[in-house]
CSV table of C-alpha atoms and ligand atoms in Angstrom, one decimal:
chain,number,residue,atom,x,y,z
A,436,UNK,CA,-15.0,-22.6,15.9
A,437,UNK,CA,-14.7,-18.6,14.9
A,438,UNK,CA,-13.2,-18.1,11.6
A,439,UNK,CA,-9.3,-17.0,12.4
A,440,UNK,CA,-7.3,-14.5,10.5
A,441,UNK,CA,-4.0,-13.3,11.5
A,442,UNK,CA,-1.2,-10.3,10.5
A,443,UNK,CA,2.3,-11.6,10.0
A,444,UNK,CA,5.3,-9.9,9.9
A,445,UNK,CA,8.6,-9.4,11.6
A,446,UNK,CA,8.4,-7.0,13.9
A,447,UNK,CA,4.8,-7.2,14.2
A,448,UNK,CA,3.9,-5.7,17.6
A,449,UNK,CA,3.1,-1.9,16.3
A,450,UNK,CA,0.4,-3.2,13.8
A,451,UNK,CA,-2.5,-1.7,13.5
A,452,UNK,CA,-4.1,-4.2,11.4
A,453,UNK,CA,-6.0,-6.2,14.7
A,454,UNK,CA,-7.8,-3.0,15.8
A,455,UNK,CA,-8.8,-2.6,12.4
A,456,UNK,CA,-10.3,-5.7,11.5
A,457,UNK,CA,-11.7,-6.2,15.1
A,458,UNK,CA,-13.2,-2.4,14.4
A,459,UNK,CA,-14.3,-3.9,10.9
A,460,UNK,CA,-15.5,-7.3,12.1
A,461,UNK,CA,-17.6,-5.2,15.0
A,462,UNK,CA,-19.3,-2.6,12.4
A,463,UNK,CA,-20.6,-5.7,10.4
A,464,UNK,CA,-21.8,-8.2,12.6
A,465,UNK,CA,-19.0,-10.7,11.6
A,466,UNK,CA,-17.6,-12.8,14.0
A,467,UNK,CA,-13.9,-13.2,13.2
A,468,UNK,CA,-10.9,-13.5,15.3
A,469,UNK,CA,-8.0,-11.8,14.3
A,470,UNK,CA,-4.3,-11.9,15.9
A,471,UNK,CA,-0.8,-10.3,15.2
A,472,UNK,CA,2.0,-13.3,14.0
A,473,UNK,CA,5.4,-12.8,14.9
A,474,UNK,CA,7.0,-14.8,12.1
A,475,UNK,CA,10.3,-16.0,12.9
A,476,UNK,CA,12.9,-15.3,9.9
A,477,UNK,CA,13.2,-17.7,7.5
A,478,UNK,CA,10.4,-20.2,8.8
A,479,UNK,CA,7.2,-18.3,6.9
A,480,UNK,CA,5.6,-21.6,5.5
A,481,UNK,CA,6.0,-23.5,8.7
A,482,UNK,CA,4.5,-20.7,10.4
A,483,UNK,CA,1.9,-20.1,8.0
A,484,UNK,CA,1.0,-24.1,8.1
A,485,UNK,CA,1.0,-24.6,11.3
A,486,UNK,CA,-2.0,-21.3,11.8
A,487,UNK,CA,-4.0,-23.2,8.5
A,488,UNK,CA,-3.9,-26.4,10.4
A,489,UNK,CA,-5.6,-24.6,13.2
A,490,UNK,CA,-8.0,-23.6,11.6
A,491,UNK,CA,-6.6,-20.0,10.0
A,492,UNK,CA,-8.7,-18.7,7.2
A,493,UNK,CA,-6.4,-16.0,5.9
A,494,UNK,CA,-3.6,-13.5,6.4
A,495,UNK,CA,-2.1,-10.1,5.9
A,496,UNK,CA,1.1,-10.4,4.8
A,497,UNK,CA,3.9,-7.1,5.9
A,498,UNK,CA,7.7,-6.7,5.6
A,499,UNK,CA,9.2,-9.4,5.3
A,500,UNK,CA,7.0,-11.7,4.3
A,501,UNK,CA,5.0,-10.5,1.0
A,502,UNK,CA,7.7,-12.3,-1.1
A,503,UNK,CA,7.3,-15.6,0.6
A,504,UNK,CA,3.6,-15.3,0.9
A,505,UNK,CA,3.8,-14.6,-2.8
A,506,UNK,CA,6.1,-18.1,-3.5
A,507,UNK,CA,3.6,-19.9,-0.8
A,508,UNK,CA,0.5,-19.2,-2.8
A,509,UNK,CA,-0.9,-21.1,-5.4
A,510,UNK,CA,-2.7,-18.5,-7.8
A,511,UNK,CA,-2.3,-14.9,-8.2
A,512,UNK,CA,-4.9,-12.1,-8.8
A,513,UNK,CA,-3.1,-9.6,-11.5
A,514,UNK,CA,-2.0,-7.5,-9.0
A,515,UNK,CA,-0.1,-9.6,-7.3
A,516,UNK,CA,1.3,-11.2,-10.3
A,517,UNK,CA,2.4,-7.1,-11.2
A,518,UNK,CA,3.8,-7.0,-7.7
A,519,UNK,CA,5.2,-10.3,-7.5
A,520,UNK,CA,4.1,-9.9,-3.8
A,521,UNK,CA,1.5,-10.8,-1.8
A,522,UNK,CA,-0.2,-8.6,0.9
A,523,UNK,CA,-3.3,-11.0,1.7
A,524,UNK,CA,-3.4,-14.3,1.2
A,525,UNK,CA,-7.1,-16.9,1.7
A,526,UNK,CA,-7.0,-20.4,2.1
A,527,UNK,CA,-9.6,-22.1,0.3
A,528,UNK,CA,-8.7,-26.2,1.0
A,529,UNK,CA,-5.4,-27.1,-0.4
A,530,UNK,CA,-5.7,-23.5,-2.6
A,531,UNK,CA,-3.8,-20.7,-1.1
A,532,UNK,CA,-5.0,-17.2,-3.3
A,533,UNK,CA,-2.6,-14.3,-3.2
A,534,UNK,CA,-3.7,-10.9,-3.8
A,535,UNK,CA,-1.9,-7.3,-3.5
A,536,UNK,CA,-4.7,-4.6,-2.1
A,537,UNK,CA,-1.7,-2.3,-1.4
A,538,UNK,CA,-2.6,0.0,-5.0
A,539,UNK,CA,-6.2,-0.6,-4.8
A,540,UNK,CA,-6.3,0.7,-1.4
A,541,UNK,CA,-4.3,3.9,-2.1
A,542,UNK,CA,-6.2,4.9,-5.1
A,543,UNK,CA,-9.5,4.4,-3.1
A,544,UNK,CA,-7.9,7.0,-0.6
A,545,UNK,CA,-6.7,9.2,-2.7
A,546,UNK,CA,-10.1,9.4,-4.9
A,547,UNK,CA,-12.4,8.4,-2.6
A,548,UNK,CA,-12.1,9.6,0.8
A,549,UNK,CA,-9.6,13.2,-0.5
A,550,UNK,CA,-11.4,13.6,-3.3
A,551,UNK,CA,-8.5,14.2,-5.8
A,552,UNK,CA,-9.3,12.4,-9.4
A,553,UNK,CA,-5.7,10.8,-11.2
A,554,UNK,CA,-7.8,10.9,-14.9
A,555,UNK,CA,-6.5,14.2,-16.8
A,556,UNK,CA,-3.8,14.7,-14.0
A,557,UNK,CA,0.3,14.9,-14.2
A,558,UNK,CA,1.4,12.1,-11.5
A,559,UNK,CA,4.5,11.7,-9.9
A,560,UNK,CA,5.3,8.5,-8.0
A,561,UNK,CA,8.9,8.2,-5.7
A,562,UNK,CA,10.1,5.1,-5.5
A,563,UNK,CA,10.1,1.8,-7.5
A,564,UNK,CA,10.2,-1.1,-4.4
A,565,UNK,CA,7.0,-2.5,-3.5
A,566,UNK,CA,4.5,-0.1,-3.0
A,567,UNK,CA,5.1,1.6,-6.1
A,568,UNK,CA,5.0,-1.9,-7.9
A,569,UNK,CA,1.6,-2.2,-6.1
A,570,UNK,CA,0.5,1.1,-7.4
A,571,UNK,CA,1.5,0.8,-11.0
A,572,UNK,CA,-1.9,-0.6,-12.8
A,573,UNK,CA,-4.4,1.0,-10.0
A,574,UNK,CA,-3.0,4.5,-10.6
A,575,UNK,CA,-2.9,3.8,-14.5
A,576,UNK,CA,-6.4,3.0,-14.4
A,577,UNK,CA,-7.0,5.7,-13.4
A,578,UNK,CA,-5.8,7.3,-16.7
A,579,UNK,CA,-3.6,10.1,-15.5
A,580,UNK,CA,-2.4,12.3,-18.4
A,581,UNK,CA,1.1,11.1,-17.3
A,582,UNK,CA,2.5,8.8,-14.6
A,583,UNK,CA,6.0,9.8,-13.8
A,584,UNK,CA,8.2,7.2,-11.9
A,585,UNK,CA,11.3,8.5,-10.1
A,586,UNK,CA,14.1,6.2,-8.2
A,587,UNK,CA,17.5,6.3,-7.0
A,588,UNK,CA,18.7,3.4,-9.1
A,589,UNK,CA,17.0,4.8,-12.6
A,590,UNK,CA,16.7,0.8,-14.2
A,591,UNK,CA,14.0,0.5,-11.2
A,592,UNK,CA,11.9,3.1,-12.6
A,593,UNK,CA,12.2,2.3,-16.3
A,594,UNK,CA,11.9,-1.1,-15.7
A,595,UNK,CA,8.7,-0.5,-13.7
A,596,UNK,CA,7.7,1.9,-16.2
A,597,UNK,CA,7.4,-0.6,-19.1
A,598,UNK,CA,5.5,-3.0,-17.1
A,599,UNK,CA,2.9,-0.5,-17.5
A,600,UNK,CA,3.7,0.8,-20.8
A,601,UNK,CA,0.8,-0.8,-22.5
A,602,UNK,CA,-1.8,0.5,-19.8
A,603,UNK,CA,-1.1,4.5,-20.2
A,604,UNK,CA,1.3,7.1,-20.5
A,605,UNK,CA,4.4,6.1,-17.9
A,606,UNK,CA,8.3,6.8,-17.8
A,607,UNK,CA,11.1,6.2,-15.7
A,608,UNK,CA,13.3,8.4,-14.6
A,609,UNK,CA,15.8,9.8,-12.1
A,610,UNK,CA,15.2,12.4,-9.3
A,611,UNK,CA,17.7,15.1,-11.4
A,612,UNK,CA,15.3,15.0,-14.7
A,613,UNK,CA,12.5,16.0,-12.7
A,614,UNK,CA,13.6,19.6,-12.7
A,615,UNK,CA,11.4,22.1,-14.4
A,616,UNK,CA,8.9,19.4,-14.0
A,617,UNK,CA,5.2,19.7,-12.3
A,618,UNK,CA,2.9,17.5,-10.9
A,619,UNK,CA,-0.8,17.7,-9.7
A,620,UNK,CA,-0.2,15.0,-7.5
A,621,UNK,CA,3.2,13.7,-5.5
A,622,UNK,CA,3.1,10.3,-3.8
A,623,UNK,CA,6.3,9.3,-2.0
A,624,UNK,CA,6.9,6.0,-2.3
A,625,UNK,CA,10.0,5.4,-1.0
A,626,UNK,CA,10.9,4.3,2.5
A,627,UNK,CA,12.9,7.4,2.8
A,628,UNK,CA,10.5,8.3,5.6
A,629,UNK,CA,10.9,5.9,7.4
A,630,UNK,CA,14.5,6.7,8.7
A,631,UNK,CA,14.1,10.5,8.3
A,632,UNK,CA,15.5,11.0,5.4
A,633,UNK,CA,13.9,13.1,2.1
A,634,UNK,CA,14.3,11.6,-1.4
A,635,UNK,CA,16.4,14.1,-3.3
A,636,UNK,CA,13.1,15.6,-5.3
A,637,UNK,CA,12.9,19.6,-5.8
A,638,UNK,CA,10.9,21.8,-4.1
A,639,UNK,CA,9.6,22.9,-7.6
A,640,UNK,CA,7.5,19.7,-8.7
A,641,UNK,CA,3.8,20.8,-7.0
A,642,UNK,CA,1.8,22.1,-8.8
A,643,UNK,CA,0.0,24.9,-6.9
A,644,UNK,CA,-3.0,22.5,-6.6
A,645,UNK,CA,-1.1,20.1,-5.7
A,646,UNK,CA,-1.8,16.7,-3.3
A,647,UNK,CA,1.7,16.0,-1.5
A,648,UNK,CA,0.9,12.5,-0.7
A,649,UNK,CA,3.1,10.4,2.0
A,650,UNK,CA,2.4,6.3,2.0
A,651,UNK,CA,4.3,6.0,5.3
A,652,UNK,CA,1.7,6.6,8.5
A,653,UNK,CA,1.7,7.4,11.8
A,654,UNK,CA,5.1,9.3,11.0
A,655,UNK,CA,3.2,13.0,11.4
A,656,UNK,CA,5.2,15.5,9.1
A,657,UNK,CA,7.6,13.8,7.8
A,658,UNK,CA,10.4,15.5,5.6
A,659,UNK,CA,8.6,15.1,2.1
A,660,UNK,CA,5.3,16.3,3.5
A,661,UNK,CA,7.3,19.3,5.0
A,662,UNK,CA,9.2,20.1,2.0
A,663,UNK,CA,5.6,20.2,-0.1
A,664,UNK,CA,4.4,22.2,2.8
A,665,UNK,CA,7.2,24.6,2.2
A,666,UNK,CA,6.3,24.6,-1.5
A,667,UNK,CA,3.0,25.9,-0.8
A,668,UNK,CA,0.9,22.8,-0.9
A,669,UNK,CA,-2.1,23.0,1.3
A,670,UNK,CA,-3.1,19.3,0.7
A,671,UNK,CA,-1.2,16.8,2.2
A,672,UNK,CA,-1.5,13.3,3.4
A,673,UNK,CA,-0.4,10.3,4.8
A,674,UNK,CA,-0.5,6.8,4.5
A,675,UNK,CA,-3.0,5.8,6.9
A,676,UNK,CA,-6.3,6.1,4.6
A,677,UNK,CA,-4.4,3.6,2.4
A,678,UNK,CA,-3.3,0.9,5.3
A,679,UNK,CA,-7.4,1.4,6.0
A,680,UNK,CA,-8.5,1.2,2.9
A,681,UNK,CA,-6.4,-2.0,1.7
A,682,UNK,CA,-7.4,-3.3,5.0
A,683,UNK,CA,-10.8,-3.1,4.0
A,684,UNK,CA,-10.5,-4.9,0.7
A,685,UNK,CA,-8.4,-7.5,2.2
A,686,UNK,CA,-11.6,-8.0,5.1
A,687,UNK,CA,-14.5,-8.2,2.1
A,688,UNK,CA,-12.4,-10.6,0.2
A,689,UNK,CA,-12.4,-12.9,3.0
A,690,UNK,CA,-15.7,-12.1,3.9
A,691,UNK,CA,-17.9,-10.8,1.5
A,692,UNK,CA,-18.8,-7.6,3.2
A,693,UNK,CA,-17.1,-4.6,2.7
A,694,UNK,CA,-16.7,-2.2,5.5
A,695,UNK,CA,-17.1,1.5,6.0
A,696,UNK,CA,-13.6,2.7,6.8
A,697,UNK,CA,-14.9,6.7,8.2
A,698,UNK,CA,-14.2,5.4,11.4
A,699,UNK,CA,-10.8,3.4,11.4
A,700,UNK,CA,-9.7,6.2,9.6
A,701,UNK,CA,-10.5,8.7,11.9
A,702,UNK,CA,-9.3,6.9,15.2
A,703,UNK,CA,-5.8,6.2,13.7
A,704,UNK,CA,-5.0,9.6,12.0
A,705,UNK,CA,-2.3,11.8,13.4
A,706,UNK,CA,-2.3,15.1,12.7
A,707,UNK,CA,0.1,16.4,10.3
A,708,UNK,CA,1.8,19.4,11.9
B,1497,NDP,P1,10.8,-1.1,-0.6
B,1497,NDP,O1,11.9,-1.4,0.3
B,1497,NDP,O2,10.2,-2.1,-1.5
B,1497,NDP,O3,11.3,0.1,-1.6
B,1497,NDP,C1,12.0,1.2,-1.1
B,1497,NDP,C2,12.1,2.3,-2.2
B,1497,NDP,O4,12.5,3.5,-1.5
B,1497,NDP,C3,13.0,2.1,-3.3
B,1497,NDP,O5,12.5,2.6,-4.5
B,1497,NDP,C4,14.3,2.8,-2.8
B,1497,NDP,O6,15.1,3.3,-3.9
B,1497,NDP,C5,13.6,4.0,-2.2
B,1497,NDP,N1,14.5,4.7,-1.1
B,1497,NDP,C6,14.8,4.2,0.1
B,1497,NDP,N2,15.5,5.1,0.8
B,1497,NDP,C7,15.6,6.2,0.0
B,1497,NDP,C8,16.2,7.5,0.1
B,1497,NDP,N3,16.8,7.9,1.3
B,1497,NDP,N4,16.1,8.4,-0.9
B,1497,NDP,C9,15.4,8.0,-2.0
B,1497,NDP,N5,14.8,6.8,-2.2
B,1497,NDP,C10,14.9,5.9,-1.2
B,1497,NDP,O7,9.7,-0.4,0.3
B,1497,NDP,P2,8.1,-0.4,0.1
B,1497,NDP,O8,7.8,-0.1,-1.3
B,1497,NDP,O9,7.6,-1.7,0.7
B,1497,NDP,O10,7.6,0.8,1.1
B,1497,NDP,C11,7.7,2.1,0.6
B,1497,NDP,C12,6.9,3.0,1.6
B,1497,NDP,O11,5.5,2.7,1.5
B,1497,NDP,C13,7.3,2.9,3.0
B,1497,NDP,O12,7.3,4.1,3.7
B,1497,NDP,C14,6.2,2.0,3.6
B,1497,NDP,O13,5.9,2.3,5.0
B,1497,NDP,C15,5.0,2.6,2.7
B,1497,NDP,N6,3.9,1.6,2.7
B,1497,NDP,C16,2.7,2.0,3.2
B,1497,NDP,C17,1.6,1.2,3.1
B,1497,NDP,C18,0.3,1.7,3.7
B,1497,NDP,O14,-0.7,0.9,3.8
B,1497,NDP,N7,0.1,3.0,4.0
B,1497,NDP,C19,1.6,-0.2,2.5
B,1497,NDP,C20,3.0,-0.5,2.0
B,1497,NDP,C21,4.0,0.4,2.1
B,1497,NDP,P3,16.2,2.4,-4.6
B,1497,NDP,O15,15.5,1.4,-5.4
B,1497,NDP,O16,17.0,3.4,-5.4
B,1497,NDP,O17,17.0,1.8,-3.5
């Protein structure tokens, strides 16, 4: 029987992560099957039981779920231990591994395929839900000069911050102390986005080098990107190299082959205009 993986989430019909995997899966001779999940609320482990017992081999894990897939599991990598989400999970027999690609993913975009460095660098991250949880230890790694963490509800960001407080040079902060302030590279974090909205950050924090950096995708110019436009910021992004990108490491976790991502990449991007 093909190996099966799956995508779960709730909605689920607008994922990307099937032609992904099936373009990964085609690009390195692996035969894999790979479906979307709808996962009724509230029922995750019976949902997720009843794919292992036919035959499922692993999962990504989106909104709702990467809490519950993070109490279904059995061990942790780090990062999802940091995250306290999971956004893969493998079955190995009665083991269920959770792992968190979500900040490994982004840095490998932002390095990798735009070819913007975090070590030496003033970083500014919006937001302190998931992502930016997921983000934490990757970007420190990275050893920016400074990783700056800015939320509505300030405890987020400090609390956040000293989770990483050991690892590098990190604080927490509101969106009013960032004035005066300027960054090298701006991620927004938040799900502003994703209802239109713009996190209350000035106009003044790029840098004139500056990578505006959006981890919602598919959204085109959303109001952060515009606002760093506006600024003067010639490099700007979204979040589709880092869906492909975690996608990736999700896909040579499972399978031990890690796939180019030029392609996926390039047949999902929208032009941001
Ligand atoms: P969470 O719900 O965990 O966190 C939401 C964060 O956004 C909180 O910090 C919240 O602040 C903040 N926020 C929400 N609305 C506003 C607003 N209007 N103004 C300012 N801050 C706001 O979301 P996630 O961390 O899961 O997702 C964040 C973003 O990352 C989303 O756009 C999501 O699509 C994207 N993402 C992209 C991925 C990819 O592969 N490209 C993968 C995962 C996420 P507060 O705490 O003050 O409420």
């Amino acid at each position: 029987m093909t190996d099966q993986y799956a995508v779960i989430g709730n909605p689920i019909a607008f994922s990307k992560s099937p032609l992904i995997h099936a373009s990964f899966a085609q690009a390195t001779g692996q035969e894999i099957e790979y479906r979307k999940i709808e996962g009724p609320l509230g029922r995750f482990e019976e949902t997720v039981a009843a794919f292992r017992a036919a035959g499922g081999k692993g999962l990504n894990i989106t909104a709702p779920f990467k809490l519950d897939a993070f109490a279904y599991a059995s061990e942790h990598s780090p990062a999802a231990l940091l995250a306290g989400a999971a956004n893969a999970i493998k079955f190995d027999g009665e083991r269920v591994l959770a792992e968190n690609f979500d900040g490994v993913g982004l840095v490998r975009d932002v390095v990798h395929n735009l070819g913007h460095a975090l070590r030496g660098k003033r970083v500014l991250m919006l937001g302190a839900g998931g992502a930016a949880r997921g983000a934490l230890l990757p970007f420190l790694a990275e050893q920016p000069t400074e990783l700056v963490i800015a939320n509505r509800n300030v405890d987020k960001a400090q609390a956040l911050a000293r989770l990483g407080a050991s690892r590098g040079q990190v604080r927490g902060c509101g969106y009013d102390a960032l004035v005066g302030e300027r960054f090298d590279l701006v991620f927004n974090a938040t799900s502003a986005s994703l209802v239109g909205e713009l996190p209350p950050v000035p106009a003044t924090v790029f840098a004139s080098a500056a990578l505006a950096y959006e981890l919602a995708y598919g959204k085109g110019l959303t109001p952060f990107l515009r606002l760093a436009q506006g600024a003067g910021v010639r490099q700007l992004a979204d979040g589709v190299g880092m869906l492909a990108e975690q996608a990736a490491e999700a896909f040579a976790w499972w399978r031990g082959v890690r796939p180019d991502t030029r392609a996926v990449i390039g047949q999902l991007a929208i032009a941001l205009v």
